[in-house]
mmCIF file of C-alpha atoms in Angstrom:
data_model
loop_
_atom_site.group_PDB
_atom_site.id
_atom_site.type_symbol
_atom_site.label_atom_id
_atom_site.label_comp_id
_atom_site.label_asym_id
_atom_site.label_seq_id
_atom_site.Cartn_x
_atom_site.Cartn_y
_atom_site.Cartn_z
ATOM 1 C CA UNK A 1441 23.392 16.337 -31.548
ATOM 2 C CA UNK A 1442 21.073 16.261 -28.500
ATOM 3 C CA UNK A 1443 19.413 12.610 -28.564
ATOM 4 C CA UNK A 1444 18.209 10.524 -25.000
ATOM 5 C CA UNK A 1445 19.147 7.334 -24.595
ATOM 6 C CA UNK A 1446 17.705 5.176 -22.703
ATOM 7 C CA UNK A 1447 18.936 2.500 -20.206
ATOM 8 C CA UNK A 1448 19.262 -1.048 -21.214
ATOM 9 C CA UNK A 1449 17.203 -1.745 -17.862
ATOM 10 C CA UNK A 1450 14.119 0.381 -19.157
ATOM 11 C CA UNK A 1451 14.073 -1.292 -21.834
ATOM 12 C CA UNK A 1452 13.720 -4.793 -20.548
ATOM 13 C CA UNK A 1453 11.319 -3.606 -17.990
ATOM 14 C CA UNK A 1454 9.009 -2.409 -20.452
ATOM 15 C CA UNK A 1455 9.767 -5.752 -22.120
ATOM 16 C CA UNK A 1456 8.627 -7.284 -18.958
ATOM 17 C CA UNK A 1457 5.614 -5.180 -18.395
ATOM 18 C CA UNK A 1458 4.176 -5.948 -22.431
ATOM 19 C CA UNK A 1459 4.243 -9.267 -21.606
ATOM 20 C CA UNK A 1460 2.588 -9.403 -18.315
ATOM 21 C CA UNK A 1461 0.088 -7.099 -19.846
ATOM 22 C CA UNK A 1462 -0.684 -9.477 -23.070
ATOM 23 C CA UNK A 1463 -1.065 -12.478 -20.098
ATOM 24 C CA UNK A 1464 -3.207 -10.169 -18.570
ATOM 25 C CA UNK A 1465 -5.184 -9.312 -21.180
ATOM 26 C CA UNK A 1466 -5.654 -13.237 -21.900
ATOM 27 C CA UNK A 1467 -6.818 -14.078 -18.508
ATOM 28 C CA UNK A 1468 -9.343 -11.273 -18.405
ATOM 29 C CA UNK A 1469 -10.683 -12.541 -21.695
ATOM 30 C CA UNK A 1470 -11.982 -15.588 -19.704
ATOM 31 C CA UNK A 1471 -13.292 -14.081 -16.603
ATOM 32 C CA UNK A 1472 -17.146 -13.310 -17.091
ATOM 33 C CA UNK A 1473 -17.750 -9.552 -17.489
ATOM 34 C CA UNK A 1474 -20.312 -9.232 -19.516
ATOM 35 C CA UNK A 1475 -20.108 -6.047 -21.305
ATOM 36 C CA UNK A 1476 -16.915 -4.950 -20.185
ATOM 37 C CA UNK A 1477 -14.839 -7.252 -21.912
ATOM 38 C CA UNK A 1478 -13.848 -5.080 -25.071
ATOM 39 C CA UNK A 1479 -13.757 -2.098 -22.534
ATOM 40 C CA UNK A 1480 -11.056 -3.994 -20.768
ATOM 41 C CA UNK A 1481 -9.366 -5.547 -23.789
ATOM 42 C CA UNK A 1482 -9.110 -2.083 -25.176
ATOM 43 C CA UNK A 1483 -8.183 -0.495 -21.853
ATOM 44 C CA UNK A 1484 -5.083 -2.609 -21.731
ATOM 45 C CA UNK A 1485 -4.239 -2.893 -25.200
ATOM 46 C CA UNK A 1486 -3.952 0.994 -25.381
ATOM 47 C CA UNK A 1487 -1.567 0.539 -21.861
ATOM 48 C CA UNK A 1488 0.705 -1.877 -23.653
ATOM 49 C CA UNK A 1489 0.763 0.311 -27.012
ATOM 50 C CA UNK A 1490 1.318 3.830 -24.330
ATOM 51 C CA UNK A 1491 3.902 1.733 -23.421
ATOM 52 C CA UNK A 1492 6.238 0.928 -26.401
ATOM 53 C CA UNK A 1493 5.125 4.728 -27.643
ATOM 54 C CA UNK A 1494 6.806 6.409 -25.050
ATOM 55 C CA UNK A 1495 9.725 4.110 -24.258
ATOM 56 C CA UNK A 1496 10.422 2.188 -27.673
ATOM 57 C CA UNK A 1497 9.481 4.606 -30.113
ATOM 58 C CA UNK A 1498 11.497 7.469 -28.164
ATOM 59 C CA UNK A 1499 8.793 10.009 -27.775
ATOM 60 C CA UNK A 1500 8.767 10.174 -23.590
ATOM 61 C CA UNK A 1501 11.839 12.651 -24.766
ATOM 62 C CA UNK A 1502 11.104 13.229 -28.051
ATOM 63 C CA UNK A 1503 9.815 16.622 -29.700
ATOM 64 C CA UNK A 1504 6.618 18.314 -29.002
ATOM 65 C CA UNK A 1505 5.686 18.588 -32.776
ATOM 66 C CA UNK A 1506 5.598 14.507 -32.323
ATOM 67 C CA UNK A 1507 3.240 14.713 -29.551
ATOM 68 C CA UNK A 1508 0.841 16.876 -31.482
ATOM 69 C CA UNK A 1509 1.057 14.314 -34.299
ATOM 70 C CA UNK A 1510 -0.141 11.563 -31.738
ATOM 71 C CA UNK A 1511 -2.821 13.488 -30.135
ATOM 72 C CA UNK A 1512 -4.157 14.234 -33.828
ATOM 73 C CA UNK A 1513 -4.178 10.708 -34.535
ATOM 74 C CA UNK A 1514 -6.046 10.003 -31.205
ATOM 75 C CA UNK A 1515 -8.589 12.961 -31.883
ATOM 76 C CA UNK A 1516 -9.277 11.984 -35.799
ATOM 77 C CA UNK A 1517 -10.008 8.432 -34.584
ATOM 78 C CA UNK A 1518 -12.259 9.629 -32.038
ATOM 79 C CA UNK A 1519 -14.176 11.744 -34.278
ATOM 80 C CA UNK A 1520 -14.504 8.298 -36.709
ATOM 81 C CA UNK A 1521 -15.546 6.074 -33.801
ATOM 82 C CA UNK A 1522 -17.980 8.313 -32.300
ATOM 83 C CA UNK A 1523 -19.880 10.041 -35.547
ATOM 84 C CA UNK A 1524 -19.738 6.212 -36.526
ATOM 85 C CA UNK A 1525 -21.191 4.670 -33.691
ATOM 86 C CA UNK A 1526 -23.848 7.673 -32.480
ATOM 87 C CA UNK A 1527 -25.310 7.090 -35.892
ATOM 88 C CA UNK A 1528 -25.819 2.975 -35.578
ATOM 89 C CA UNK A 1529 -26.294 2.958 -31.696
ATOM 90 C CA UNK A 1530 -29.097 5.957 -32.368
ATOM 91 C CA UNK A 1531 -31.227 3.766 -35.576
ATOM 92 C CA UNK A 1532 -34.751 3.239 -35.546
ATOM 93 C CA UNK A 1533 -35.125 5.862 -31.682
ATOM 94 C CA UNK A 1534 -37.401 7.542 -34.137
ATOM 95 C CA UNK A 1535 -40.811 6.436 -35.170
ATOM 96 C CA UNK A 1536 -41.533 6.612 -38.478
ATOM 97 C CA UNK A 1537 -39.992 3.860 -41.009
ATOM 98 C CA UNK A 1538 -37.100 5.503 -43.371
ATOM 99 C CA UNK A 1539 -34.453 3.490 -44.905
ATOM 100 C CA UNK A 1540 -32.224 3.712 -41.916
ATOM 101 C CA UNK A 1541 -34.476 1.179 -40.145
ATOM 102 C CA UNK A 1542 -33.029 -1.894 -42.075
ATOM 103 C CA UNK A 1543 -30.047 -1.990 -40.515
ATOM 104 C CA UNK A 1544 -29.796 -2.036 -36.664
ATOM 105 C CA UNK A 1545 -27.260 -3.342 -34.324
ATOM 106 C CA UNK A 1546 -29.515 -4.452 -31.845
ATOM 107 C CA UNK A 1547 -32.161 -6.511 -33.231
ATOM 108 C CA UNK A 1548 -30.750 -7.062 -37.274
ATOM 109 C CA UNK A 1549 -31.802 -10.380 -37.067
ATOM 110 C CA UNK B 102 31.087 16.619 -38.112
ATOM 111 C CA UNK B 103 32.377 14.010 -40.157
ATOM 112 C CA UNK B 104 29.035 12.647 -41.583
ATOM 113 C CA UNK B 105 28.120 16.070 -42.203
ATOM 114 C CA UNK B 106 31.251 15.937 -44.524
ATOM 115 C CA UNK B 107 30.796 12.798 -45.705
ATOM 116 C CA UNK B 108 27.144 13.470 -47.020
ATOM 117 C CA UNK B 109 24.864 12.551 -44.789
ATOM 118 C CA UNK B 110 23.503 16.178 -44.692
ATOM 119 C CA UNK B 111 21.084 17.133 -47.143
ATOM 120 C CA UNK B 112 21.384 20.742 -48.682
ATOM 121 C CA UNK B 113 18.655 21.819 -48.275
ATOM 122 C CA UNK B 114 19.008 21.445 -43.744
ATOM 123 C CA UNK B 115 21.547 23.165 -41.681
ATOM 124 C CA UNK B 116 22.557 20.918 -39.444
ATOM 125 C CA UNK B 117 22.060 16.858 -38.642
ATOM 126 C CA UNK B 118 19.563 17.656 -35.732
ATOM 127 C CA UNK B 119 17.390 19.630 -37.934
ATOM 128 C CA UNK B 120 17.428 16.731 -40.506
ATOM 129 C CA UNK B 121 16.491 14.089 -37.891
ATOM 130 C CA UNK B 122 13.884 16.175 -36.836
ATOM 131 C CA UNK B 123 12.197 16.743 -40.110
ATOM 132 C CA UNK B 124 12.560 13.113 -40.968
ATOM 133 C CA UNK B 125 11.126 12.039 -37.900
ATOM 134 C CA UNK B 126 8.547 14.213 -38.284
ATOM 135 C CA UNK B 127 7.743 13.282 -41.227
ATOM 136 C CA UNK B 128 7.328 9.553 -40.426
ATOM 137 C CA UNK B 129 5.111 9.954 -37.830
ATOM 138 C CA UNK B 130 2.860 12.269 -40.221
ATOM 139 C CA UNK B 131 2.806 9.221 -42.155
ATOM 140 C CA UNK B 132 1.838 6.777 -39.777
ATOM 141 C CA UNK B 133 -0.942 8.963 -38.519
ATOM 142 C CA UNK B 134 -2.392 8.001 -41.884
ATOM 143 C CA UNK B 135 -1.610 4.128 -41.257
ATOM 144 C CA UNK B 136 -3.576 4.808 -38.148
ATOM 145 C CA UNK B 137 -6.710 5.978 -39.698
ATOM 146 C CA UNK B 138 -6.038 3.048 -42.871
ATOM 147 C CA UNK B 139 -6.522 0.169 -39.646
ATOM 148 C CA UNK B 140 -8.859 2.536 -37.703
ATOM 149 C CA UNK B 141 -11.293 2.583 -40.534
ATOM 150 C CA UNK B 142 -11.147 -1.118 -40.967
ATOM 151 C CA UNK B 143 -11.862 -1.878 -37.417
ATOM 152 C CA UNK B 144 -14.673 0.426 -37.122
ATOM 153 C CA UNK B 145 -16.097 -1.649 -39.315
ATOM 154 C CA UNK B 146 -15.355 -4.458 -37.535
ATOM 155 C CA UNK B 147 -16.979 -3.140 -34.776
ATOM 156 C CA UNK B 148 -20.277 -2.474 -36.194
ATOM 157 C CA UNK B 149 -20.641 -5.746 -37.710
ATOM 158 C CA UNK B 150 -19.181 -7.730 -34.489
ATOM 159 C CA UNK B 151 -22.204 -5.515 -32.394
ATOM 160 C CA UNK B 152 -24.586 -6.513 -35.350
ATOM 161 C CA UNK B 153 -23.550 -10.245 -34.976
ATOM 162 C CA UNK B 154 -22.079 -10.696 -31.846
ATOM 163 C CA UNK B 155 -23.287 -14.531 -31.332
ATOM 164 C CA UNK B 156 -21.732 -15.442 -35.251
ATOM 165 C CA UNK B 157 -18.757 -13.027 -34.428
ATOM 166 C CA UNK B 158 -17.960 -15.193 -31.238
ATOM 167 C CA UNK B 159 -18.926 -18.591 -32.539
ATOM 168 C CA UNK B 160 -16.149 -17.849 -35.274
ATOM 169 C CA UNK B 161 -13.716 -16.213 -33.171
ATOM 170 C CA UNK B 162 -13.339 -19.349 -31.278
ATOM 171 C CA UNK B 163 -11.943 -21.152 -34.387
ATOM 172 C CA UNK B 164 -8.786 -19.187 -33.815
ATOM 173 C CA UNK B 165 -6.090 -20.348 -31.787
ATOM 174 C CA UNK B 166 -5.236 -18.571 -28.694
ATOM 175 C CA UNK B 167 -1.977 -20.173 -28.046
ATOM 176 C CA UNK B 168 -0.553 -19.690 -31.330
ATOM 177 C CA UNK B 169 -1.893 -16.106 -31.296
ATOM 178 C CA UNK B 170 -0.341 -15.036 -27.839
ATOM 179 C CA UNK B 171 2.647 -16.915 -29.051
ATOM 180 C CA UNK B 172 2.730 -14.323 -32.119
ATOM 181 C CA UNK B 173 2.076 -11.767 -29.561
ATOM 182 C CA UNK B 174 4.971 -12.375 -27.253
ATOM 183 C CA UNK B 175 7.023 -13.601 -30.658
ATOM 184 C CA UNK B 176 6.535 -9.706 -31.669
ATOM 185 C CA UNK B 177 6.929 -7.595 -28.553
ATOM 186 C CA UNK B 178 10.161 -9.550 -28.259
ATOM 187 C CA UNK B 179 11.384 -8.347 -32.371
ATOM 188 C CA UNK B 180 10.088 -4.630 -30.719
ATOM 189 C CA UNK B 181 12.696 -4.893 -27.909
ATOM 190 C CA UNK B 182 15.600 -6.196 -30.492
ATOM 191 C CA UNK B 183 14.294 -3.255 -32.678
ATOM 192 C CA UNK B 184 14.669 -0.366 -29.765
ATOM 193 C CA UNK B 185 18.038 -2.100 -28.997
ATOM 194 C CA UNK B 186 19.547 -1.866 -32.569
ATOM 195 C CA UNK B 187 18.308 2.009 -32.675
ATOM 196 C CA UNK B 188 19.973 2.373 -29.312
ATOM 197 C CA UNK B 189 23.036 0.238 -30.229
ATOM 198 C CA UNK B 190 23.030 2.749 -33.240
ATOM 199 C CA UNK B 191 23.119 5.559 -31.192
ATOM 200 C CA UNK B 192 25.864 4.659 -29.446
ATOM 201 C CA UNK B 193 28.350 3.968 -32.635
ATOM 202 C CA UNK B 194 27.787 0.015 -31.888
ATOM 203 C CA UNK B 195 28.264 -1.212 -35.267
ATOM 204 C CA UNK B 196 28.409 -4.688 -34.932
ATOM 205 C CA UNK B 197 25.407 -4.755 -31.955
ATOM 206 C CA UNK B 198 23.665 -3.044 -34.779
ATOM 207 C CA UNK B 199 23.491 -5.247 -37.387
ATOM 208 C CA UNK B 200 23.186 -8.233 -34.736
ATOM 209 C CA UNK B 201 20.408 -6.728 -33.771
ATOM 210 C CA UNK B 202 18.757 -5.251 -36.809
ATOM 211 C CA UNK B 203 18.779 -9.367 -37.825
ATOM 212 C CA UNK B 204 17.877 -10.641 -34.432
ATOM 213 C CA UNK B 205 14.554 -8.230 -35.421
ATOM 214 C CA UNK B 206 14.349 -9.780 -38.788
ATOM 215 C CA UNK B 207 14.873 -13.804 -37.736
ATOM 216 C CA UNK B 208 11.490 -13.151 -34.871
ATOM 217 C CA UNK B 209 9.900 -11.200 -37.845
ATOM 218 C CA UNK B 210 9.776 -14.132 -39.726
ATOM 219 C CA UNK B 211 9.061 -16.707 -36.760
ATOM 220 C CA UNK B 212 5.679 -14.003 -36.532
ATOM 221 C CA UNK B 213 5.097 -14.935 -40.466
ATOM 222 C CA UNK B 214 5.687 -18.617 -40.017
ATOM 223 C CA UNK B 215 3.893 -19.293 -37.241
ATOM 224 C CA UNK B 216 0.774 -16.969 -38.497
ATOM 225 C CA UNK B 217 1.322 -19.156 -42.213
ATOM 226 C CA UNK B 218 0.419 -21.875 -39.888
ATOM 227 C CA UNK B 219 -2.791 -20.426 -38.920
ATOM 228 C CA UNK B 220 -3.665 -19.760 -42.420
ATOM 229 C CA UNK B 221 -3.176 -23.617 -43.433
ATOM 230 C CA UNK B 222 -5.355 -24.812 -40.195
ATOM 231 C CA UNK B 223 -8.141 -22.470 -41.790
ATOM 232 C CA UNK B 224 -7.636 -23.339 -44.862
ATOM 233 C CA UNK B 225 -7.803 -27.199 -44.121
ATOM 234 C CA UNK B 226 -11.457 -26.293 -41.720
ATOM 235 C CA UNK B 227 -12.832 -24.262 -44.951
ATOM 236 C CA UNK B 228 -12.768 -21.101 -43.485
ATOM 237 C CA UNK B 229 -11.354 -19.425 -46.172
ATOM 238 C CA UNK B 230 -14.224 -16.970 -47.338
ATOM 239 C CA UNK B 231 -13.752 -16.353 -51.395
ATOM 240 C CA UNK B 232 -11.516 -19.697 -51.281
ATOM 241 C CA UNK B 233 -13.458 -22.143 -49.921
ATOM 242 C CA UNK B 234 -15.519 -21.556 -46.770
ATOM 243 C CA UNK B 235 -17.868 -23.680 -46.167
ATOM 244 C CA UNK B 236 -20.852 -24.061 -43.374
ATOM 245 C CA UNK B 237 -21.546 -28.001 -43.722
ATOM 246 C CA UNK B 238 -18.066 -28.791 -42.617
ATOM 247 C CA UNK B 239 -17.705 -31.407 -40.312
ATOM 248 C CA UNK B 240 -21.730 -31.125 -39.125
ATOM 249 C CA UNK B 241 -21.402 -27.129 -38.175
ATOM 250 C CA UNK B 242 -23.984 -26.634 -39.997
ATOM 251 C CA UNK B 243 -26.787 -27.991 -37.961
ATOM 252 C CA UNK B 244 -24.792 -26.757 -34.783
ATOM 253 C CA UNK B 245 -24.878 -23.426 -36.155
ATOM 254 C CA UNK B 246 -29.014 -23.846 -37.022
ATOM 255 C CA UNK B 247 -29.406 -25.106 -33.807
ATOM 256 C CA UNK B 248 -27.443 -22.276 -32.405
ATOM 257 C CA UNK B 249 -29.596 -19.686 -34.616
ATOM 258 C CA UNK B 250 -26.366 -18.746 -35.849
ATOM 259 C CA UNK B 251 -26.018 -17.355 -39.274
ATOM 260 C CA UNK B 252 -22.940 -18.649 -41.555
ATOM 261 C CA UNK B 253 -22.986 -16.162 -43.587
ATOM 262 C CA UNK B 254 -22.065 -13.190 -40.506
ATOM 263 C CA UNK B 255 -20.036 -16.179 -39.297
ATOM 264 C CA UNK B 256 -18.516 -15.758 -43.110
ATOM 265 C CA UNK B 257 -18.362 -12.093 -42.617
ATOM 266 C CA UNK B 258 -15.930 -12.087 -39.609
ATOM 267 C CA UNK B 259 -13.350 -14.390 -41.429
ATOM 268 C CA UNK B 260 -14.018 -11.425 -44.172
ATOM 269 C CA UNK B 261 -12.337 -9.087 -41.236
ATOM 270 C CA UNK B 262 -10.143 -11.306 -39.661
ATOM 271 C CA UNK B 263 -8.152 -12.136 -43.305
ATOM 272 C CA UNK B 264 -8.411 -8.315 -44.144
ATOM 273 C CA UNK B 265 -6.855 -7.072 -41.069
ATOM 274 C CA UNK B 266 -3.827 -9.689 -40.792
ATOM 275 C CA UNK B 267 -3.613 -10.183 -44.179
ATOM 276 C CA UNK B 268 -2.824 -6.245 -44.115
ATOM 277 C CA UNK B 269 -0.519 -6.520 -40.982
ATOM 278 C CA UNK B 270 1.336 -9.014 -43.124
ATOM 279 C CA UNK B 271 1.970 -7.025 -45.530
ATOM 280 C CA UNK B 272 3.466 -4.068 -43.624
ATOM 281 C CA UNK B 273 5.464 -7.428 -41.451
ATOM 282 C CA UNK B 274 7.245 -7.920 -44.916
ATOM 283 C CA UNK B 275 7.464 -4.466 -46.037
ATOM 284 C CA UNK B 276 9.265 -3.541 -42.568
ATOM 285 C CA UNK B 277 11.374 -6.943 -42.957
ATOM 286 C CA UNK B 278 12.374 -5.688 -46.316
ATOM 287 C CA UNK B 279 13.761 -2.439 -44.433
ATOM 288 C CA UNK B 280 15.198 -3.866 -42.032
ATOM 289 C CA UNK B 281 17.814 -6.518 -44.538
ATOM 290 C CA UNK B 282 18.497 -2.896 -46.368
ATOM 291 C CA UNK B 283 19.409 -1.408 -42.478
ATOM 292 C CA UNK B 284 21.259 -4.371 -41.920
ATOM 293 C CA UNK B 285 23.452 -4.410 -45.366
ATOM 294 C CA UNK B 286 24.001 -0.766 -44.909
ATOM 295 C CA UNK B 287 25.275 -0.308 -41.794
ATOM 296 C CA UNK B 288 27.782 -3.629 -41.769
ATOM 297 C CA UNK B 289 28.921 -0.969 -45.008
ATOM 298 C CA UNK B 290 29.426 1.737 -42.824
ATOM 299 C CA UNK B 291 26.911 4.163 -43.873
ATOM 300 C CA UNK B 292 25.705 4.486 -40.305
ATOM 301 C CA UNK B 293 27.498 6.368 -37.418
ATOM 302 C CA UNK B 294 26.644 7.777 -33.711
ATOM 303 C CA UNK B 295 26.122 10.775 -35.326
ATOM 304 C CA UNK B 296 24.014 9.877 -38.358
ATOM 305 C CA UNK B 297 21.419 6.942 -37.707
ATOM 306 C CA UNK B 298 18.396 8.613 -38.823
ATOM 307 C CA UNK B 299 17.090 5.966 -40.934
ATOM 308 C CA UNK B 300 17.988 3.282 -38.457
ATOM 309 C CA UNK B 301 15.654 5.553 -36.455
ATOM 310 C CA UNK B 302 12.841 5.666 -38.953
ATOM 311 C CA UNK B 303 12.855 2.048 -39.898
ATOM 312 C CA UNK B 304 12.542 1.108 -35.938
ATOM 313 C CA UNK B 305 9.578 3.898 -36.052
ATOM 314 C CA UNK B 306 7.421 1.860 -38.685
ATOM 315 C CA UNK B 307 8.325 -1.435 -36.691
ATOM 316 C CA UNK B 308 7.353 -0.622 -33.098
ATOM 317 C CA UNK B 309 4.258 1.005 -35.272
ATOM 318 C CA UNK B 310 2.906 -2.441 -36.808
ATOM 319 C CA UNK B 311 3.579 -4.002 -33.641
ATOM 320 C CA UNK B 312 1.082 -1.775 -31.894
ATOM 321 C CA UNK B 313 -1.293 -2.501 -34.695
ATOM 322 C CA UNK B 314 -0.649 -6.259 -33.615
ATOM 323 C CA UNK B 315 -1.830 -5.198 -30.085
ATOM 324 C CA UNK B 316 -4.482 -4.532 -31.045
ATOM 325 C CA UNK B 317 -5.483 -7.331 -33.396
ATOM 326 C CA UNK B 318 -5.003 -9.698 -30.950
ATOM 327 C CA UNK B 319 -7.855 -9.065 -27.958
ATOM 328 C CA UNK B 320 -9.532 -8.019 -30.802
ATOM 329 C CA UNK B 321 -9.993 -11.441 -32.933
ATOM 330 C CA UNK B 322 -8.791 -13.853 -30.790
ATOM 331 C CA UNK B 323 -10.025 -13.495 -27.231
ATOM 332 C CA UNK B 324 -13.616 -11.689 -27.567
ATOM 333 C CA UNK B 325 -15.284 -14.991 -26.550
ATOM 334 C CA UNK B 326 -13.245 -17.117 -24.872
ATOM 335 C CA UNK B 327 -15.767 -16.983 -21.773
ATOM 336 C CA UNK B 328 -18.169 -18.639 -22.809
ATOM 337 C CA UNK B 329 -21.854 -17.098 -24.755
ATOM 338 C CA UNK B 330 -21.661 -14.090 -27.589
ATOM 339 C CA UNK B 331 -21.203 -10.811 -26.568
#
C-alpha cells in the first residue's frame, strides 16, 4: 500500500508554527488597524488551518480527488459569502423606498 | 495480505488501497458539508456583527481571552497527538497508538472543561440569552444607554456565540466518542500497518473541528480587544 509518512520533526514544527500563529493572531487583535482587523484575523486563521490541512490531515501527499473536494468547499463558500454580502453591502444604492430599505448594515440604527 | 484475509477488505473493493481511498474520499465529501453547516452560521454572524458592530464588540469583550487562547493552544496540541496516533498507526505501533489515541481524548476533554468554565462565568453575569440574560446586571444598563448601545444586538451576539460553540461542542464529544471506540479497538488488535483506515478517518473529523476552532476563536474572542467597535 503506497501511504507518506511524515517525519516526527514536521510534525512538531507545524506544532510550533500553529502556536506562534494563534500568539500572533492575539497580538494583532490589539494593535489598532482599523478595518483590517478581521482581514488579518482571517488571513492568519486560514494560514494556521492551510497548515494542519496539508501536514496533519495528510493531503500535501494525498490524492487529487481530495484536492478537488477542498477547492469545492472553498468555491461553494465563496459563492455564499459573496452573493450574501453584495446583496447587504449594495441596500438602499437605489432611490426609491422598497422593503429592502429596512435593513442596512451601515446605518440600521 | 493478511488483513485482506482476515476481513478487513470489503467485497465489493479490490484491494486495501482502493478501500482507503474511497473511504477517505468519502469523509472529506462529508466534511465539505460540515463546512457549509459552520459557513452558513458565520455568514450570519457576519452580517449582524457589520449591522452592530459597537453591541457586537461591547459583548465580545465579556469573553475571556486567556481562557480562550488557552482552549486554542489546549486543541492544536490534541491535533498533534491526533496526527501522531494516525502516524504511529501507520507504522504498526500498537501501543503508541492507543497512547496516543487517549493522549487526544484526555486534551479533548481539558478543551470541554475549561470551555464548561466559560459557560458558568456567563451564566453567573446573565448572559445566557433564552436562560437568563439580562441588561440591568451589575449597572450595564445605563453604561450601555450611555454608550448608545443596544442590549438586545448585544443579546443577539451571545445568540451566535452559544450557537457556534455550543455546535463545536457537540462535534468535540461526537469525535471523543470515536476516538474511546479507536482506542478499545486497536488495544484488540483490529488495527494493523496495513489496515488503519478508520484510525485515518477518525483523525480526519478531528483535525476538521479543530480548524473550525480556528476559526471561532479571532472570530468571538479578539474582534475588539483594541479598543472602540469595529
Amino acid at each position: 500500500m503506497h501511504k507518506h509518512v511524515e517525519s516526527l520533526r514536521n510534525y512538531f514544527l507545524v506544532f510550533a508554527a500553529l502556536l506562534a500563529l494563534t500568539a500572533t493572531t492575539v497580538g494583532v487583535s490589539y494593535l489598532r488597524l482599523g478595518a483590517l482587523h478581521a482581514p488579518a484575523a482571517l488571513l492568519i486563521a486560514s494560514l494556521k488551518a492551510a497548515l494542519v490541512i496539508l501536514f496533519f490531515m495528510h493531503v500535501l501527499h494525498g490524492s487529487r480527488l481530495v484536492w478537488l473536494v477542498i477547492v469545492a468547499a472553498v468555491l461553494f463558500l465563496g459563492i455564499m459569502l459573496v452573493l450574501f454580502f453584495s446583496d447587504y453591502a449594495s441596500r438602499g444604492w437605489l432611490p426609491e423606498t422598497t422593503p429592502a430599505k429596512q435593513l442596512r448594515t451601515t446605518d440600521i440604527r | 495480505l493478511s488483513a485482506e484475509h482476515s476481513g478487513a477488505l470489503a467485497h465489493h473493493f479490490d484491494t486495501l488501497e482502493q478501500q482507503h481511498n474511497a473511504a477517505t474520499l468519502g469523509l472529506w465529501a462529508f466534511l465539505l458539508t460540515e463546512v457549509m453547516l459552520f459557513g452558513a452560521v458565520l455568514t450570519c454572524y457576519a452580517i449582524y456583527g457589520a449591522a452592530y458592530p459597537a453591541e457586537f464588540a461591547e459583548a465580545s469583550r465579556h469573553l475571556s481571552v486567556v481562557l480562550g487562547g488557552v482552549n486554542t493552544a489546549v486543541l492544536l496540541g490534541s491535533s498533534l497527538s491526533m496526527a501522531l496516533a494516525v502516524r504511529a498507526a501507520q507504522l504498526g505501533q500498537r501501543r503508541a497508538t492507543v497512547y496516543f489515541l487517549l493522549l487526544t481524548l484526555v486534551l479533548g476533554t481539558a478543551f470541554l472543561g475549561i470551555k464548561m468554565s466559560e459557560y458558568y462565568a456567563e451564566y453567573r453575569e446573565h448572559l445566557i440569552p433564552a436562560l437568563n440574560f439580562s441588561a440591568d446586571h451589575e449597572g450595564r444598563a445605563e453604561k450601555w444607554a450611555s454608550a448608545g448601545l443596544n442590549a438586545a444586538h448585544v443579546q443577539l451576539f451571545f445568540v451566535f456565540y452559544f450557537v457556534l460553540t455550543g455546535l463545536h461542542a457537540v462535534h468535540m464529544l461526537i469525535g471523543m466518542g470515536l476516538l474511546a471506540v479507536l482506542a478499545a479497538r486497536t488495544r484488540a488488535g483490529r488495527y494493523s500497518a496495513e489496515y488503519y483506515t478508520p484510525i485515518e478517518l477518525g483523525g480526519l473529523y478531528w483535525h476538521f473541528v479543530d480548524i473550525v476552532w480556528i476559526f471561532l476563536f479571532p472570530l468571538l474572542y479578539l474582534i475588539s480587544r483594541h479598543g472602540g467597535g469595529g
